[in-house]
PDB file of C-alpha atoms and ligand atoms in Angstrom:
ATOM      1  CA  MET D  90       0.017  -0.014  -0.051  1.00  0.00           C
ATOM      2  CA  ARG D  91       1.114   3.417  -1.023  1.00  0.00           C
ATOM      3  CA  ILE D  92       0.772   6.345   1.325  1.00  0.00           C
ATOM      4  CA  ILE D  93       0.804   9.854   0.038  1.00  0.00           C
ATOM      5  CA  VAL D  94       0.363  13.251   1.506  1.00  0.00           C
ATOM      6  CA  VAL D  95      -1.248  16.151  -0.536  1.00  0.00           C
ATOM      7  CA  GLN D  96      -2.494  19.690   0.361  1.00  0.00           C
ATOM      8  CA  GLY D  97      -6.031  20.581  -0.763  1.00  0.00           C
ATOM      9  CA  ASP D  98      -9.835  20.260  -0.426  1.00  0.00           C
ATOM     10  CA  ILE D  99     -10.820  16.668   0.083  1.00  0.00           C
ATOM     11  CA  THR D 100     -14.000  17.218  -1.837  1.00  0.00           C
ATOM     12  CA  ASP D 101     -11.829  17.813  -5.067  1.00  0.00           C
ATOM     13  CA  GLN D 102     -10.167  14.494  -4.674  1.00  0.00           C
ATOM     14  CA  ARG D 103     -10.896  11.666  -7.174  1.00  0.00           C
ATOM     15  CA  ALA D 104     -10.782   8.445  -5.094  1.00  0.00           C
ATOM     16  CA  ASP D 105     -12.764   5.377  -4.727  1.00  0.00           C
ATOM     17  CA  ALA D 106     -13.659   6.374  -1.074  1.00  0.00           C
ATOM     18  CA  ILE D 107     -13.404   9.800   0.563  1.00  0.00           C
ATOM     19  CA  VAL D 108     -13.486   9.671   4.415  1.00  0.00           C
ATOM     20  CA  ASN D 109     -15.600  12.063   6.293  1.00  0.00           C
ATOM     21  CA  ALA D 110     -14.728  13.447   9.671  1.00  0.00           C
ATOM     22  CA  ALA D 111     -18.361  13.200  10.831  1.00  0.00           C
ATOM     23  CA  ASN D 112     -20.093  13.454  14.294  1.00  0.00           C
ATOM     24  CA  SER D 113     -22.329  10.837  15.678  1.00  0.00           C
ATOM     25  CA  SER D 114     -25.459  12.220  14.416  1.00  0.00           C
ATOM     26  CA  LEU D 115     -24.380  11.616  10.880  1.00  0.00           C
ATOM     27  CA  LEU D 116     -26.514  14.442   9.913  1.00  0.00           C
ATOM     28  CA  GLY D 117     -23.875  16.952   8.799  1.00  0.00           C
ATOM     29  CA  GLY D 118     -21.864  19.754  10.430  1.00  0.00           C
ATOM     30  CA  GLY D 119     -19.097  22.067   9.618  1.00  0.00           C
ATOM     31  CA  GLY D 120     -15.549  21.530   8.368  1.00  0.00           C
ATOM     32  CA  VAL D 121     -14.960  18.465   6.249  1.00  0.00           C
ATOM     33  CA  ASP D 122     -18.507  17.186   7.163  1.00  0.00           C
ATOM     34  CA  GLY D 123     -20.051  20.399   5.827  1.00  0.00           C
ATOM     35  CA  ALA D 124     -17.928  20.430   2.685  1.00  0.00           C
ATOM     36  CA  ILE D 125     -18.771  16.884   1.843  1.00  0.00           C
ATOM     37  CA  HIS D 126     -22.492  17.319   2.288  1.00  0.00           C
ATOM     38  CA  ARG D 127     -22.504  20.648   0.498  1.00  0.00           C
ATOM     39  CA  LYS D 128     -20.591  19.323  -2.402  1.00  0.00           C
ATOM     40  CA  GLY D 129     -21.813  15.788  -2.382  1.00  0.00           C
ATOM     41  CA  GLY D 130     -25.515  16.736  -2.358  1.00  0.00           C
ATOM     42  CA  SER D 131     -28.607  15.619  -0.550  1.00  0.00           C
ATOM     43  CA  GLU D 132     -28.165  11.989  -1.669  1.00  0.00           C
ATOM     44  CA  ILE D 133     -25.491  11.621   1.147  1.00  0.00           C
ATOM     45  CA  LEU D 134     -27.717  13.078   3.766  1.00  0.00           C
ATOM     46  CA  GLU D 135     -30.584  10.824   2.706  1.00  0.00           C
ATOM     47  CA  ALA D 136     -28.350   7.767   2.950  1.00  0.00           C
ATOM     48  CA  CYS D 137     -27.213   9.001   6.419  1.00  0.00           C
ATOM     49  CA  ARG D 138     -30.782   9.383   7.526  1.00  0.00           C
ATOM     50  CA  LYS D 139     -31.614   5.797   6.412  1.00  0.00           C
ATOM     51  CA  LEU D 140     -28.574   4.547   8.511  1.00  0.00           C
ATOM     52  CA  ARG D 141     -29.989   6.497  11.514  1.00  0.00           C
ATOM     53  CA  ALA D 142     -33.427   4.811  10.910  1.00  0.00           C
ATOM     54  CA  SER D 143     -31.863   1.398  10.757  1.00  0.00           C
ATOM     55  CA  ALA D 144     -28.663   0.123  11.972  1.00  0.00           C
ATOM     56  CA  TYR D 145     -27.400   3.359  13.662  1.00  0.00           C
ATOM     57  CA  GLY D 146     -30.509   4.481  15.612  1.00  0.00           C
ATOM     58  CA  LYS D 147     -28.374   6.041  18.235  1.00  0.00           C
ATOM     59  CA  GLY D 148     -25.839   7.455  15.925  1.00  0.00           C
ATOM     60  CA  LEU D 149     -22.329   6.390  14.873  1.00  0.00           C
ATOM     61  CA  PRO D 150     -20.235   5.872  17.944  1.00  0.00           C
ATOM     62  CA  PRO D 151     -16.704   7.507  18.008  1.00  0.00           C
ATOM     63  CA  GLY D 152     -14.093   5.296  16.440  1.00  0.00           C
ATOM     64  CA  GLN D 153     -16.491   3.439  14.147  1.00  0.00           C
ATOM     65  CA  ALA D 154     -16.979   3.938  10.461  1.00  0.00           C
ATOM     66  CA  VAL D 155     -19.934   3.495   7.947  1.00  0.00           C
ATOM     67  CA  ALA D 156     -20.122   3.989   4.142  1.00  0.00           C
ATOM     68  CA  THR D 157     -22.653   5.734   2.044  1.00  0.00           C
ATOM     69  CA  THR D 158     -23.014   6.968  -1.577  1.00  0.00           C
ATOM     70  CA  ALA D 159     -20.648   9.787  -2.414  1.00  0.00           C
ATOM     71  CA  GLY D 160     -23.410  11.588  -4.345  1.00  0.00           C
ATOM     72  CA  MET D 161     -22.110  14.132  -6.647  1.00  0.00           C
ATOM     73  CA  LEU D 162     -18.437  13.896  -5.311  1.00  0.00           C
ATOM     74  CA  PRO D 163     -15.698  12.453  -7.703  1.00  0.00           C
ATOM     75  CA  ALA D 164     -15.698   9.207  -5.675  1.00  0.00           C
ATOM     76  CA  LYS D 165     -17.860   6.010  -5.339  1.00  0.00           C
ATOM     77  CA  TRP D 166     -18.391   6.150  -1.517  1.00  0.00           C
ATOM     78  CA  VAL D 167     -18.049   8.335   1.458  1.00  0.00           C
ATOM     79  CA  ILE D 168     -16.817   6.600   4.541  1.00  0.00           C
ATOM     80  CA  HIS D 169     -18.162   8.524   7.617  1.00  0.00           C
ATOM     81  CA  THR D 170     -16.061   8.108  10.742  1.00  0.00           C
ATOM     82  CA  VAL D 171     -16.431   9.942  14.118  1.00  0.00           C
ATOM     83  CA  GLY D 172     -13.256  11.200  15.691  1.00  0.00           C
ATOM     84  CA  PRO D 173     -12.697  11.539  19.459  1.00  0.00           C
ATOM     85  CA  VAL D 174     -12.727  15.007  20.891  1.00  0.00           C
ATOM     86  CA  TYR D 175      -9.296  15.927  22.187  1.00  0.00           C
ATOM     87  CA  SER D 176      -8.848  15.609  26.036  1.00  0.00           C
ATOM     88  CA  ALA D 177      -5.742  16.830  27.846  1.00  0.00           C
ATOM     89  CA  THR D 178      -6.541  14.595  30.763  1.00  0.00           C
ATOM     90  CA  GLU D 179      -7.936  11.363  29.230  1.00  0.00           C
ATOM     91  CA  ASN D 180      -5.855   9.467  26.567  1.00  0.00           C
ATOM     92  CA  ARG D 181      -8.369   8.819  23.647  1.00  0.00           C
ATOM     93  CA  SER D 182      -5.641   7.905  21.164  1.00  0.00           C
ATOM     94  CA  HIS D 183      -7.201   4.424  20.848  1.00  0.00           C
ATOM     95  CA  VAL D 184     -10.321   5.975  19.467  1.00  0.00           C
ATOM     96  CA  LEU D 185      -8.538   8.028  16.827  1.00  0.00           C
ATOM     97  CA  LYS D 186      -6.580   4.970  15.848  1.00  0.00           C
ATOM     98  CA  SER D 187      -9.793   3.071  15.444  1.00  0.00           C
ATOM     99  CA  CYS D 188     -11.123   5.671  13.066  1.00  0.00           C
ATOM    100  CA  TYR D 189      -8.346   4.841  10.625  1.00  0.00           C
ATOM    101  CA  ARG D 190      -8.475   1.214  11.156  1.00  0.00           C
ATOM    102  CA  GLU D 191     -12.088   0.888  10.858  1.00  0.00           C
ATOM    103  CA  SER D 192     -12.280   3.142   7.685  1.00  0.00           C
ATOM    104  CA  LEU D 193      -9.698   0.776   6.095  1.00  0.00           C
ATOM    105  CA  HIS D 194     -11.952  -2.223   7.060  1.00  0.00           C
ATOM    106  CA  VAL D 195     -14.824  -0.657   5.473  1.00  0.00           C
ATOM    107  CA  ALA D 196     -13.003   0.266   2.431  1.00  0.00           C
ATOM    108  CA  ASP D 197     -11.807  -3.365   2.007  1.00  0.00           C
ATOM    109  CA  GLU D 198     -15.627  -4.563   2.402  1.00  0.00           C
ATOM    110  CA  LEU D 199     -16.447  -2.180  -0.387  1.00  0.00           C
ATOM    111  CA  GLY D 200     -13.310  -3.149  -2.462  1.00  0.00           C
ATOM    112  CA  ALA D 201     -12.107   0.348  -2.561  1.00  0.00           C
ATOM    113  CA  SER D 202      -8.516   0.588  -3.848  1.00  0.00           C
ATOM    114  CA  THR D 203      -7.907   4.382  -3.288  1.00  0.00           C
ATOM    115  CA  VAL D 204      -8.997   6.090  -0.040  1.00  0.00           C
ATOM    116  CA  ALA D 205      -8.655   9.809   0.747  1.00  0.00           C
ATOM    117  CA  PHE D 206      -8.496  10.719   4.534  1.00  0.00           C
ATOM    118  CA  PRO D 207      -8.699  14.198   6.091  1.00  0.00           C
ATOM    119  CA  ALA D 208      -6.889  14.928   9.352  1.00  0.00           C
ATOM    120  CA  VAL D 209      -9.589  13.522  11.606  1.00  0.00           C
ATOM    121  CA  SER D 210     -10.291  15.282  14.860  1.00  0.00           C
ATOM    122  CA  THR D 211      -7.842  18.026  14.209  1.00  0.00           C
ATOM    123  CA  GLY D 212     -10.414  20.929  13.630  1.00  0.00           C
ATOM    124  CA  VAL D 213     -13.529  21.305  15.805  1.00  0.00           C
ATOM    125  CA  TYR D 214     -12.360  18.332  17.976  1.00  0.00           C
ATOM    126  CA  ARG D 215      -9.040  20.145  18.621  1.00  0.00           C
ATOM    127  CA  TRP D 216      -6.516  17.161  18.437  1.00  0.00           C
ATOM    128  CA  PRO D 217      -2.988  18.585  18.181  1.00  0.00           C
ATOM    129  CA  MET D 218      -1.928  18.277  14.599  1.00  0.00           C
ATOM    130  CA  ASP D 219       1.467  16.752  15.208  1.00  0.00           C
ATOM    131  CA  ASP D 220       0.027  13.993  17.376  1.00  0.00           C
ATOM    132  CA  ALA D 221      -2.879  13.344  15.034  1.00  0.00           C
ATOM    133  CA  ALA D 222      -0.450  13.015  12.131  1.00  0.00           C
ATOM    134  CA  ARG D 223       1.667  10.516  14.075  1.00  0.00           C
ATOM    135  CA  ILE D 224      -1.458   8.457  14.981  1.00  0.00           C
ATOM    136  CA  ALA D 225      -2.882   8.635  11.419  1.00  0.00           C
ATOM    137  CA  ILE D 226       0.167   7.533   9.590  1.00  0.00           C
ATOM    138  CA  GLY D 227       1.209   4.983  12.145  1.00  0.00           C
ATOM    139  CA  THR D 228      -2.126   3.352  12.239  1.00  0.00           C
ATOM    140  CA  VAL D 229      -2.570   3.203   8.476  1.00  0.00           C
ATOM    141  CA  ARG D 230       0.964   1.601   8.163  1.00  0.00           C
ATOM    142  CA  ALA D 231       0.151  -0.893  10.770  1.00  0.00           C
ATOM    143  CA  THR D 232      -3.284  -1.916   9.427  1.00  0.00           C
ATOM    144  CA  PRO D 233      -3.443  -4.829   7.024  1.00  0.00           C
ATOM    145  CA  THR D 234      -5.587  -3.853   4.038  1.00  0.00           C
ATOM    146  CA  LYS D 235      -6.175  -4.473   0.444  1.00  0.00           C
ATOM    147  CA  VAL D 236      -6.310  -0.737  -0.257  1.00  0.00           C
ATOM    148  CA  GLU D 237      -3.676   0.202  -2.734  1.00  0.00           C
ATOM    149  CA  GLU D 238      -3.425   3.976  -2.044  1.00  0.00           C
ATOM    150  CA  VAL D 239      -4.039   5.961   1.127  1.00  0.00           C
ATOM    151  CA  ARG D 240      -4.089   9.730   0.372  1.00  0.00           C
ATOM    152  CA  PHE D 241      -3.956  12.104   3.289  1.00  0.00           C
ATOM    153  CA  VAL D 242      -5.553  15.457   2.117  1.00  0.00           C
ATOM    154  CA  LEU D 243      -4.557  18.421   4.360  1.00  0.00           C
ATOM    155  CA  PHE D 244      -6.305  21.658   4.290  1.00  0.00           C
ATOM    156  CA  THR D 245      -3.566  23.893   5.827  1.00  0.00           C
ATOM    157  CA  ASP D 246       0.142  24.433   5.362  1.00  0.00           C
ATOM    158  CA  GLU D 247       0.663  23.375   9.064  1.00  0.00           C
ATOM    159  CA  ALA D 248      -1.215  20.169   8.655  1.00  0.00           C
ATOM    160  CA  PHE D 249       0.571  19.318   5.448  1.00  0.00           C
ATOM    161  CA  ALA D 250       3.936  19.921   7.024  1.00  0.00           C
ATOM    162  CA  GLN D 251       3.000  17.893  10.147  1.00  0.00           C
ATOM    163  CA  PHE D 252       1.880  14.839   8.092  1.00  0.00           C
ATOM    164  CA  GLN D 253       4.829  15.183   5.637  1.00  0.00           C
ATOM    165  CA  ALA D 254       7.143  15.098   8.735  1.00  0.00           C
ATOM    166  CA  GLN D 255       5.720  11.760   9.725  1.00  0.00           C
ATOM    167  CA  MET D 256       6.407  10.131   6.244  1.00  0.00           C
TER     168      MET D 256
HETATM  169  N1  APR V 795     -10.782  19.277   2.893  1.00  0.00           N
HETATM  170  C1  APR V 795      -9.770  18.668   3.629  1.00  0.00           C
HETATM  171  N2  APR V 795      -9.616  18.904   5.003  1.00  0.00           N
HETATM  172  C2  APR V 795     -10.492  19.939   5.517  1.00  0.00           C
HETATM  173  C3  APR V 795     -11.571  20.471   4.786  1.00  0.00           C
HETATM  174  C4  APR V 795     -11.669  20.088   3.376  1.00  0.00           C
HETATM  175  N3  APR V 795     -12.650  20.650   2.618  1.00  0.00           N
HETATM  176  N4  APR V 795     -12.210  21.292   5.693  1.00  0.00           N
HETATM  177  C5  APR V 795     -11.667  21.194   6.860  1.00  0.00           C
HETATM  178  N5  APR V 795     -10.622  20.389   6.766  1.00  0.00           N
HETATM  179  C6  APR V 795      -9.603  20.049   7.798  1.00  0.00           C
HETATM  180  C7  APR V 795      -9.529  21.037   9.024  1.00  0.00           C
HETATM  181  O1  APR V 795      -8.664  22.064   8.701  1.00  0.00           O
HETATM  182  C8  APR V 795      -9.048  19.953  10.094  1.00  0.00           C
HETATM  183  O2  APR V 795      -7.675  19.882  10.088  1.00  0.00           O
HETATM  184  O3  APR V 795     -10.154  18.760   8.376  1.00  0.00           O
HETATM  185  C9  APR V 795      -9.520  18.543   9.775  1.00  0.00           C
HETATM  186  C10 APR V 795     -10.703  18.123  10.596  1.00  0.00           C
HETATM  187  O4  APR V 795     -11.501  19.286  11.006  1.00  0.00           O
HETATM  188  P1  APR V 795     -13.151  19.172  11.149  1.00  0.00           P
HETATM  189  O5  APR V 795     -13.774  19.041   9.863  1.00  0.00           O
HETATM  190  O6  APR V 795     -13.537  20.305  12.124  1.00  0.00           O
HETATM  191  O7  APR V 795     -13.376  17.663  11.864  1.00  0.00           O
HETATM  192  P2  APR V 795     -13.065  17.233  13.351  1.00  0.00           P
HETATM  193  O8  APR V 795     -12.115  18.092  14.156  1.00  0.00           O
HETATM  194  O9  APR V 795     -12.945  15.768  13.276  1.00  0.00           O
HETATM  195  O10 APR V 795     -14.421  17.631  14.090  1.00  0.00           O
HETATM  196  C11 APR V 795     -15.600  17.017  13.624  1.00  0.00           C
HETATM  197  O11 APR V 795     -16.694  18.946  13.256  1.00  0.00           O
HETATM  198  O12 APR V 795     -17.570  19.581  11.147  1.00  0.00           O
HETATM  199  C12 APR V 795     -17.897  19.114  12.415  1.00  0.00           C
HETATM  200  O13 APR V 795     -19.772  17.643  12.062  1.00  0.00           O
HETATM  201  C13 APR V 795     -18.405  17.573  12.310  1.00  0.00           C
HETATM  202  O14 APR V 795     -19.117  17.675  14.445  1.00  0.00           O
HETATM  203  C14 APR V 795     -18.143  17.223  13.653  1.00  0.00           C
HETATM  204  C15 APR V 795     -16.723  17.855  14.045  1.00  0.00           C
END
């Protein structure tokens, strides 16, 4: 598996699966979540609503991942995952690792060969970028998967530099 780091808007990325930094409601929000729903269109939200009405009645727990259509995005699927909110007193690293591991497992179930990830939890959820980059790249490297390319798509210069530093 190839790991690459690029700077840009994840909703412009052509990939089999684009990972969304969602919240447990699965009903949209700001940041990556807002961009994906805005650009992907209402088909994604409709699919999320169906998940809430069925398998995920109580929402998607942090660390888990679930796929929907990608709507009008240049991708086949969106893999929604819910990152942990950063805590200075409680070590939630295992939950952030789970986001990357579970997203790759869902990608394998789908047969996706290229997966684009944002820097999960590093925005509204306030996870320090350097530690998030270490966890993201370390977890992807350590997870057996049939995915051929994992692309980290970073929005800011700082995020891009921090992820590059982990390569
Ligand atoms: N493409 C790539 N990266 C992006 C984009 C984009 N279009 N928009 C934002 N980012 C970056 C942010 O700069 C940050 O580094 O994605 C990272 C994750 O930030 P958030 O989107 O805020 O996600 P997160 O910190 O996981 O918080 C999730 O925020 O948007 C809400 O509904 C979402 O409640 C959930 C929470």
